[in-house]
Structure formats: C-alpha cells, structure tokens
Amino acid sequence: MYGAVIHGAGDVRFEERPDPVVVEPTDAVVRTVAACVCGSDLWRYRGIAPVPKPTPIGHEYVGVVESVGREVTSVRPGQFVVGGFRTSDNTCELCRAGFQANCLHGTGYEGCQAEYIRVPNADGTLVATPDVPDADRVPDLLALSDVMATGWHAAVSAGVTPGCTAVVVGDGAVGLSGVLAAAQLGAERVIAMSRHADRQGLARRFGATDVVAERGTDGADHVKELTDGLGAHAVLECVGTQDSVDQAFACARAGGTVGWVGVPHAGTLPLEDMFWRNVGLRGGLAPVRAYLDDLLERVWSGAICPGLVFDLTLPLSEVGEGYAAMDERRAIKTLLQP
Amino acid sequence: MYGAVIHGAGDVRFEERPDPVVVEPTDAVVRTVAACVCGSDLWRYRGIAPVPKPTPIGHEYVGVVESVGREVTSVRPGQFVVGGFRTSDNTCELCRAGFQANCLHGTGYEGCQAEYIRVPNADGTLVATPDVPDADRVPDLLALSDVMATGWHAAVSAGVTPGCTAVVVGDGAVGLSGVLAAAQLGAERVIAMSRHADRQGLARRFGATDVVAERGTDGADHVKELTDGLGAHAVLECVGTQDSVDQAFACARAGGTVGWVGVPHAGTLPLEDMFWRNVGLRGGLAPVRAYLDDLLERVWSGAICPGLVFDLTLPLSEVGEGYAAMDERRAIKTLLQP
C-alpha cells in the first residue's frame, strides 16, 4: 500500500509501505476512507520538532474495518469506524477515569495518512457508525478523530457550563471546533478571537456570539469590555504558543479556568496572577474515546457539522501539497482521500 | 489600643495604635479574643517580601463585636464572630461564584494582631457563632479565619472526592489543615509528606492514612509505590516553593489535579508533563467565606479540631516572640491572646 512518510522539514512523500496486518489478537486493520493533516503534524513539517529518520505520519482517520484479530468483539469487518488519535484499551484505571489519551496500554499509529491502518486496542479505540455514512457526512466523522474531540476537551477542561461566557483563543481548526463545543455545551456567550474574515464567518456559524479581532492585551481588554470588566468564566487555549497562553490567562475572570489543548510551546505561565485571581489550568491531550459516543450521535443526528473545518480536499497521493497548503495558511485543514 | 507593627525583617513590635472606629456604615469593630501568625506573614519577617514602612500586621482573628455601622444587619454587638483573612461583600458576582477572596469590593485589614479590629464589609465577612464559645473551642474557631479554610481550599481545588487518593505536600499548619480537609471530604487514602515526627503525629490524628518522609523525586517515587505506580488523584500543594511545586506535580497521576494554596515563590511549572498527562492546576487565595458556615458547623459539633495546629500560645504583647518561634521552627503556629 501507499502512505505518507515525513523525511524532514518540508518533505512529506507518498511512498510504498508494507501492508498493515493484524499482529495482536486485539488489533484491527482499517481501510482508510479519509484522513487529514493535523496542526501538530506541522511542528515537524516546519522543523520545530525533529525528524531523526523517515517516519510514517498522520493520526486522524475514518474507514472501513478490513480485518480483526480473534479477540476483537466490538467491531467487525465491513463496519465504518472512527478512531481517536491514540489507541486505548478503554478498561484501565485511567481510561475509566475518562483520560483515554493516557491509557496505560495506549499506543500511537504507524502513520494514518495511508491507505490502510493497523489499529491496536481495536475494541477500546474504534466506534462504529450505525450505518455506512453518505459521502457528505464523512468529513464530519473524520473531524471526531482529533480536531473536534480536541476542541471539546478544551471546552470541558475550561469548565464550560450552560449560561457561562467562553472565550476561544485560536482560530485554527481546533479553535473553531472549540467554538462549536462551547456553544453545544451551553455557553450563553462564545467570544471567538480571530483576525481572519473567513474564520470569523465559520466561528459565527459554529455558534460564536462575538468576535474579537485584537490580540494580546488589546484583545483581552476588548473581552473585558464585553464582560462587565470581569473576563470570561472559561477560556479555551487552542494554540499553545507563549503569546496565546498569555492572552488566554488575560481573558479569564477571577475564579475562571483556562482549558488548554494546544501542544505547549510556551515557557512560562503567569503564576502570581493565576494564584491571586484563582485562575486554574486544565486540559492536555484530548481523550477522544471519552467523547466519541456523544459526538458521533451529534454528528449522526445532524446537530453538528464539525467537518466544515476542512476547506481543502486532496487525493491522498497529494499529501505533500496538503501540508504545504496548511503551512502557508492557504487552508485551515486538509482532508485526504485515498 | 495596642497592636503589632512590622518595621522590617525580624522586627515586629507591640505598639500603641489609634483605636479602630466604624468609618463606613457597613463596618464593624471587633474586640479581638484571639489572633495568630500566618506563614505568609513570615515572608516579610524573613526579608523575602519588602516592608517599605512600619505597617500594622496580621489578618486572622476571632472576637466579639464591639460596634457596628448603621447598615450592618447580620451581626450585632456582643456576638462572637469569625472573619476571613480578607473582607468580602458576599453579594458581587465573584462572591456568588464562590470566590470571595476576589470580591470586587473586598479589602484587607489594618492589622489583626491587635486588641481591636475594624472589619469593612461586616455583613459579607463575619459569621457569628451560635453562642459565646468555651475558651477551649477558641483555637478551633480561630483556625477557620485562614489556615483551615486555606487547607480546605487546597482540597477542594485539588478535586478531592470520596474514595480518592490525596497527597499533601507541606507539613506546616496549612498542610496539616489540608490533611484534615482531605479526610473530611472523603478521601480514602490521605498521604501526608512530612519529615518531622511531631507533625507526622498530628497529620495522622487529622486523618492521614500514610506518611511519606522522603522529598522530591524520592518522595514522589514512594507515593507511586503506594498507588499502583499511578500517583494521586488530588495533590494539595501547601508550600509554594519551586521544590514543593515540582514535588506536587510529580505525585499527581495522569488526569489528576494539583490544588495550590501556598503563595507561589516558584518560577516555573512542568508544562509539558502537565499537558501530556492532563494534570491540572487550580487554587489560589482561599475564599474563606465560601467555606465558613460549613466549617463552623463542623467545629461547633466537635467533628473537627483544627485548632490543634496551634502549638504555642502567647500574650499578644509578646507577638515578636511569636514570629521568632515560627521563623526558627520552634512552633508550627502561634496563637496570640490580647
């Protein structure tokens, strides 16, 4: 089969790779229907994270089960499935506590931007859809594999509750998904921080009630103007840079919480301010499996269309261009079709 | 009247000061029955925080209401009262959210290690006991003014729930109060980290099920041995130094939370570790008023005796020796009697 391999900064190639097979009795092999490029893939593409050797890449996918190991009971060949960006047994103590991304037996994948994918821990990772979906529903389902679940984790971690005011820092695919999550979780006011007209538009479609275009302290000041001088109860930090983290804390009210899901490239937090104002920080790697049943139901019923974050669709064979388009900000998020 | 004034590092004097009077119609004046010295007072005593000019000091007290302004309705002269270490109106949006230490109209005090205290926001700050307490109950009530409520805030912020495992970093008066709080809030296992036999003893009396004497990574390794290699669900950070903060995060399991209440003198947090393991941080300045009714009931019924953290009682006139004893670790916490 063919799949994407990153060889170094700026260099993602579509190459022949070994066909994945069932290795453990708990494995499944999935034929990919759609995969995509993650903002976190760009850290390596941009040379910010190292690439010591050519490495299969990608961790988001939907597809059809091709084969399963003898111990797999919850999915069967022919079913359409969604899986999170890390595998989990969904039975260990950490999974049962709702932190499946930290599963004691969890694994990553050997590159999901590929025609076939080996999925360890299939029972604890894959969720089958009620039926094979229409093609136009595929992007929405694919979004659940990472980006939508990550936005949801930001909102849950930030403590979004019905009636609260939420701010979303970051207007990439995760930030936009965070807007959708905050609105779905009942925030009365969802303030999207975005400078780009197209992203502002999608944020509003996802439920943003306000848009703040300024960044940094100007942006935080604007948020405070909108919130009686207090700031937001819940702030979703969906970028991970020092600037965005600082902006997030500056937007939080006393007693509020920042929920962060952007892989941190920040060096420091405003510790004194956090302490004196009782502003908390929660979040991290999203436990996709914890949210997947709920999110799948919302997609299946048509309540949410998180696939709108995909604004570029390419054949999997053009995966390199998919990276370039996101790197150069010509696309928010690239969907790849084998 | 007479009260304590700090003149500089190591220099706390008992001096004549103006008699407090009702200034605002929402004020009360309280005749102090007992006051005490806080670990945070020691920052100035030790020269770590500046003392630009002679300043009345102290923020913990119980006493009898001497007089009230015309708008005060919830307490009356003659009542025995407890007040938190900051005043709060208990009606603003932040108070209603349970963050009274961040009250929009909150104030500090002009020195509570004194014979009389002016209490702004009397209605939102003071809670009267059902009756004038016996003398032997006074230390327990005094502890509610700060140290016990702060330990409670650590436990609440760390997310202590029935059945969980809690670790308490710090065996000072706040840490010991945190042990008591975690036990009261239903933690099945409360691991106190302490090297001192007398403090270990009090920790066990307060409900510690285990004591870990090692510090740093050795201490965290011991905690993991006690918790199936996972670490604790809830970690109460009751010191505020870089070492104690690092130790706290090292003791937390994936998905766990550190609740911090020690004024932070730490420079950094282990951000990557927090992110990848979904370890959160909450807490800060304790909202005493939020917990006061509940804690008062627990003291009044005899369910808790938080006053056991006081191991030195002195006349208020010897306040300087009270500081010296705590500074030199001859006392955990000093109670002062006018």
PDB file of C-alpha atoms in Angstrom, chain B residues 116-252:
ATOM      1  CA  TYR B 116      -9.399  45.816  68.233  1.00  0.00           C
ATOM      2  CA  ILE B 117     -10.036  45.403  64.506  1.00  0.00           C
ATOM      3  CA  ARG B 118     -12.050  47.416  62.030  1.00  0.00           C
ATOM      4  CA  VAL B 119     -13.915  44.990  59.738  1.00  0.00           C
ATOM      5  CA  PRO B 120     -15.193  46.522  56.468  1.00  0.00           C
ATOM      6  CA  ASN B 121     -17.996  44.623  54.696  1.00  0.00           C
ATOM      7  CA  ALA B 122     -19.092  43.221  58.052  1.00  0.00           C
ATOM      8  CA  ASP B 123     -22.232  41.536  56.728  1.00  0.00           C
ATOM      9  CA  GLY B 124     -20.368  39.739  53.995  1.00  0.00           C
ATOM     10  CA  THR B 125     -17.369  38.809  56.105  1.00  0.00           C
ATOM     11  CA  LEU B 126     -18.291  37.945  59.679  1.00  0.00           C
ATOM     12  CA  VAL B 127     -20.117  34.826  60.783  1.00  0.00           C
ATOM     13  CA  ALA B 128     -21.411  34.681  64.357  1.00  0.00           C
ATOM     14  CA  THR B 129     -21.170  31.508  66.414  1.00  0.00           C
ATOM     15  CA  PRO B 130     -24.412  30.142  67.904  1.00  0.00           C
ATOM     16  CA  ASP B 131     -23.214  31.204  71.329  1.00  0.00           C
ATOM     17  CA  VAL B 132     -20.138  32.559  73.023  1.00  0.00           C
ATOM     18  CA  PRO B 133     -17.762  29.593  72.823  1.00  0.00           C
ATOM     19  CA  ASP B 134     -15.879  27.960  75.675  1.00  0.00           C
ATOM     20  CA  ALA B 135     -12.278  29.045  75.846  1.00  0.00           C
ATOM     21  CA  ASP B 136     -11.029  25.658  74.671  1.00  0.00           C
ATOM     22  CA  ARG B 137     -13.001  25.997  71.419  1.00  0.00           C
ATOM     23  CA  VAL B 138     -11.475  29.365  70.546  1.00  0.00           C
ATOM     24  CA  PRO B 139      -8.372  27.966  68.759  1.00  0.00           C
ATOM     25  CA  ASP B 140     -10.580  25.811  66.533  1.00  0.00           C
ATOM     26  CA  LEU B 141     -12.655  28.829  65.560  1.00  0.00           C
ATOM     27  CA  LEU B 142      -9.585  30.975  65.040  1.00  0.00           C
ATOM     28  CA  ALA B 143      -8.206  28.396  62.630  1.00  0.00           C
ATOM     29  CA  LEU B 144     -11.207  28.978  60.368  1.00  0.00           C
ATOM     30  CA  SER B 145     -10.116  32.555  59.748  1.00  0.00           C
ATOM     31  CA  ASP B 146      -7.396  31.396  57.380  1.00  0.00           C
ATOM     32  CA  VAL B 147      -5.387  28.237  57.899  1.00  0.00           C
ATOM     33  CA  MET B 148      -8.182  25.658  57.999  1.00  0.00           C
ATOM     34  CA  ALA B 149     -10.114  27.377  55.215  1.00  0.00           C
ATOM     35  CA  THR B 150      -6.933  27.505  53.170  1.00  0.00           C
ATOM     36  CA  GLY B 151      -6.295  23.796  53.659  1.00  0.00           C
ATOM     37  CA  TRP B 152      -9.916  23.226  52.687  1.00  0.00           C
ATOM     38  CA  HIS B 153      -9.463  25.294  49.552  1.00  0.00           C
ATOM     39  CA  ALA B 154      -6.439  23.183  48.644  1.00  0.00           C
ATOM     40  CA  ALA B 155      -8.529  20.031  48.947  1.00  0.00           C
ATOM     41  CA  VAL B 156     -11.483  21.452  47.024  1.00  0.00           C
ATOM     42  CA  SER B 157      -9.203  22.864  44.321  1.00  0.00           C
ATOM     43  CA  ALA B 158      -7.349  19.562  44.007  1.00  0.00           C
ATOM     44  CA  GLY B 159     -10.707  17.895  43.401  1.00  0.00           C
ATOM     45  CA  VAL B 160     -10.781  15.636  46.463  1.00  0.00           C
ATOM     46  CA  THR B 161     -13.800  13.382  46.200  1.00  0.00           C
ATOM     47  CA  PRO B 162     -14.993  10.433  48.284  1.00  0.00           C
ATOM     48  CA  GLY B 163     -12.802   7.409  47.677  1.00  0.00           C
ATOM     49  CA  CYS B 164      -9.924   9.219  46.023  1.00  0.00           C
ATOM     50  CA  THR B 165      -6.264   9.222  46.966  1.00  0.00           C
ATOM     51  CA  ALA B 166      -4.914  12.573  48.116  1.00  0.00           C
ATOM     52  CA  VAL B 167      -1.337  13.643  48.743  1.00  0.00           C
ATOM     53  CA  VAL B 168      -0.479  16.663  50.855  1.00  0.00           C
ATOM     54  CA  VAL B 169       2.821  18.403  50.164  1.00  0.00           C
ATOM     55  CA  GLY B 170       3.854  20.515  53.159  1.00  0.00           C
ATOM     56  CA  ASP B 171       3.505  19.776  56.855  1.00  0.00           C
ATOM     57  CA  GLY B 172       3.112  23.307  58.112  1.00  0.00           C
ATOM     58  CA  ALA B 173      -0.167  24.478  59.603  1.00  0.00           C
ATOM     59  CA  VAL B 174      -1.789  24.763  56.156  1.00  0.00           C
ATOM     60  CA  GLY B 175      -0.582  21.333  55.050  1.00  0.00           C
ATOM     61  CA  LEU B 176      -1.860  19.738  58.248  1.00  0.00           C
ATOM     62  CA  SER B 177      -5.183  21.508  57.737  1.00  0.00           C
ATOM     63  CA  GLY B 178      -5.156  20.149  54.203  1.00  0.00           C
ATOM     64  CA  VAL B 179      -4.811  16.635  55.580  1.00  0.00           C
ATOM     65  CA  LEU B 180      -7.831  17.237  57.782  1.00  0.00           C
ATOM     66  CA  ALA B 181      -9.772  18.697  54.847  1.00  0.00           C
ATOM     67  CA  ALA B 182      -8.973  15.812  52.522  1.00  0.00           C
ATOM     68  CA  ALA B 183     -10.042  13.300  55.158  1.00  0.00           C
ATOM     69  CA  GLN B 184     -13.259  15.223  55.882  1.00  0.00           C
ATOM     70  CA  LEU B 185     -14.043  15.407  52.169  1.00  0.00           C
ATOM     71  CA  GLY B 186     -13.897  11.633  51.984  1.00  0.00           C
ATOM     72  CA  ALA B 187     -10.501  10.766  50.553  1.00  0.00           C
ATOM     73  CA  GLU B 188      -9.968   7.075  51.132  1.00  0.00           C
ATOM     74  CA  ARG B 189      -6.250   7.499  51.347  1.00  0.00           C
ATOM     75  CA  VAL B 190      -4.508  10.634  52.577  1.00  0.00           C
ATOM     76  CA  ILE B 191      -0.743  10.597  52.176  1.00  0.00           C
ATOM     77  CA  ALA B 192       0.987  13.256  54.247  1.00  0.00           C
ATOM     78  CA  MET B 193       4.509  14.165  53.161  1.00  0.00           C
ATOM     79  CA  SER B 194       6.405  15.078  56.332  1.00  0.00           C
ATOM     80  CA  ARG B 195       9.815  14.516  57.854  1.00  0.00           C
ATOM     81  CA  HIS B 196       9.011  15.713  61.379  1.00  0.00           C
ATOM     82  CA  ALA B 197       7.748  13.217  63.961  1.00  0.00           C
ATOM     83  CA  ASP B 198       5.503  15.694  65.781  1.00  0.00           C
ATOM     84  CA  ARG B 199       3.888  16.873  62.555  1.00  0.00           C
ATOM     85  CA  GLN B 200       3.512  13.305  61.316  1.00  0.00           C
ATOM     86  CA  GLY B 201       1.660  12.562  64.557  1.00  0.00           C
ATOM     87  CA  LEU B 202      -0.733  15.457  64.083  1.00  0.00           C
ATOM     88  CA  ALA B 203      -1.206  14.502  60.426  1.00  0.00           C
ATOM     89  CA  ARG B 204      -2.284  11.011  61.491  1.00  0.00           C
ATOM     90  CA  ARG B 205      -4.598  12.496  64.109  1.00  0.00           C
ATOM     91  CA  PHE B 206      -6.114  14.644  61.337  1.00  0.00           C
ATOM     92  CA  GLY B 207      -6.730  11.588  59.163  1.00  0.00           C
ATOM     93  CA  ALA B 208      -3.541  10.790  57.254  1.00  0.00           C
ATOM     94  CA  THR B 209      -3.515   7.100  56.357  1.00  0.00           C
ATOM     95  CA  ASP B 210       0.124   7.141  55.180  1.00  0.00           C
ATOM     96  CA  VAL B 211       3.166   9.259  55.819  1.00  0.00           C
ATOM     97  CA  VAL B 212       5.968   9.702  53.286  1.00  0.00           C
ATOM     98  CA  ALA B 213       9.126  11.188  54.770  1.00  0.00           C
ATOM     99  CA  GLU B 214      11.153  11.493  51.571  1.00  0.00           C
ATOM    100  CA  ARG B 215      11.064  14.648  49.495  1.00  0.00           C
ATOM    101  CA  GLY B 216      11.489  15.482  45.820  1.00  0.00           C
ATOM    102  CA  THR B 217      11.603  12.640  43.329  1.00  0.00           C
ATOM    103  CA  ASP B 218      12.274  10.100  46.091  1.00  0.00           C
ATOM    104  CA  GLY B 219       9.095  11.199  47.790  1.00  0.00           C
ATOM    105  CA  ALA B 220       7.146  11.074  44.537  1.00  0.00           C
ATOM    106  CA  ASP B 221       8.514   7.580  43.847  1.00  0.00           C
ATOM    107  CA  HIS B 222       7.313   6.466  47.276  1.00  0.00           C
ATOM    108  CA  VAL B 223       3.868   7.931  46.578  1.00  0.00           C
ATOM    109  CA  LYS B 224       3.751   5.997  43.311  1.00  0.00           C
ATOM    110  CA  GLU B 225       4.697   2.780  45.111  1.00  0.00           C
ATOM    111  CA  LEU B 226       1.699   3.358  47.361  1.00  0.00           C
ATOM    112  CA  THR B 227      -0.642   3.979  44.407  1.00  0.00           C
ATOM    113  CA  ASP B 228      -0.033   1.152  41.928  1.00  0.00           C
ATOM    114  CA  GLY B 229       2.521   3.252  40.122  1.00  0.00           C
ATOM    115  CA  LEU B 230      -0.065   5.876  39.186  1.00  0.00           C
ATOM    116  CA  GLY B 231       0.244   8.695  41.706  1.00  0.00           C
ATOM    117  CA  ALA B 232      -2.576  10.525  43.469  1.00  0.00           C
ATOM    118  CA  HIS B 233      -5.829  11.848  42.066  1.00  0.00           C
ATOM    119  CA  ALA B 234      -5.588  15.004  44.138  1.00  0.00           C
ATOM    120  CA  VAL B 235      -2.416  16.728  45.313  1.00  0.00           C
ATOM    121  CA  LEU B 236      -2.585  19.573  47.820  1.00  0.00           C
ATOM    122  CA  GLU B 237       0.392  21.922  47.362  1.00  0.00           C
ATOM    123  CA  CYS B 238       0.647  23.814  50.650  1.00  0.00           C
ATOM    124  CA  VAL B 239       4.083  25.427  50.497  1.00  0.00           C
ATOM    125  CA  GLY B 240       4.640  27.437  47.310  1.00  0.00           C
ATOM    126  CA  THR B 241       8.350  26.915  46.652  1.00  0.00           C
ATOM    127  CA  GLN B 242       9.783  25.542  43.417  1.00  0.00           C
ATOM    128  CA  ASP B 243      10.748  22.294  45.141  1.00  0.00           C
ATOM    129  CA  SER B 244       7.309  21.747  46.632  1.00  0.00           C
ATOM    130  CA  VAL B 245       5.516  22.590  43.392  1.00  0.00           C
ATOM    131  CA  ASP B 246       7.738  20.191  41.447  1.00  0.00           C
ATOM    132  CA  GLN B 247       7.144  17.515  44.082  1.00  0.00           C
ATOM    133  CA  ALA B 248       3.388  18.066  43.895  1.00  0.00           C
ATOM    134  CA  PHE B 249       3.206  17.575  40.129  1.00  0.00           C
ATOM    135  CA  ALA B 250       5.457  14.522  40.331  1.00  0.00           C
ATOM    136  CA  CYS B 251       2.975  12.961  42.787  1.00  0.00           C
ATOM    137  CA  ALA B 252      -0.090  13.512  40.567  1.00  0.00           C
TER     138      ALA B 252
END
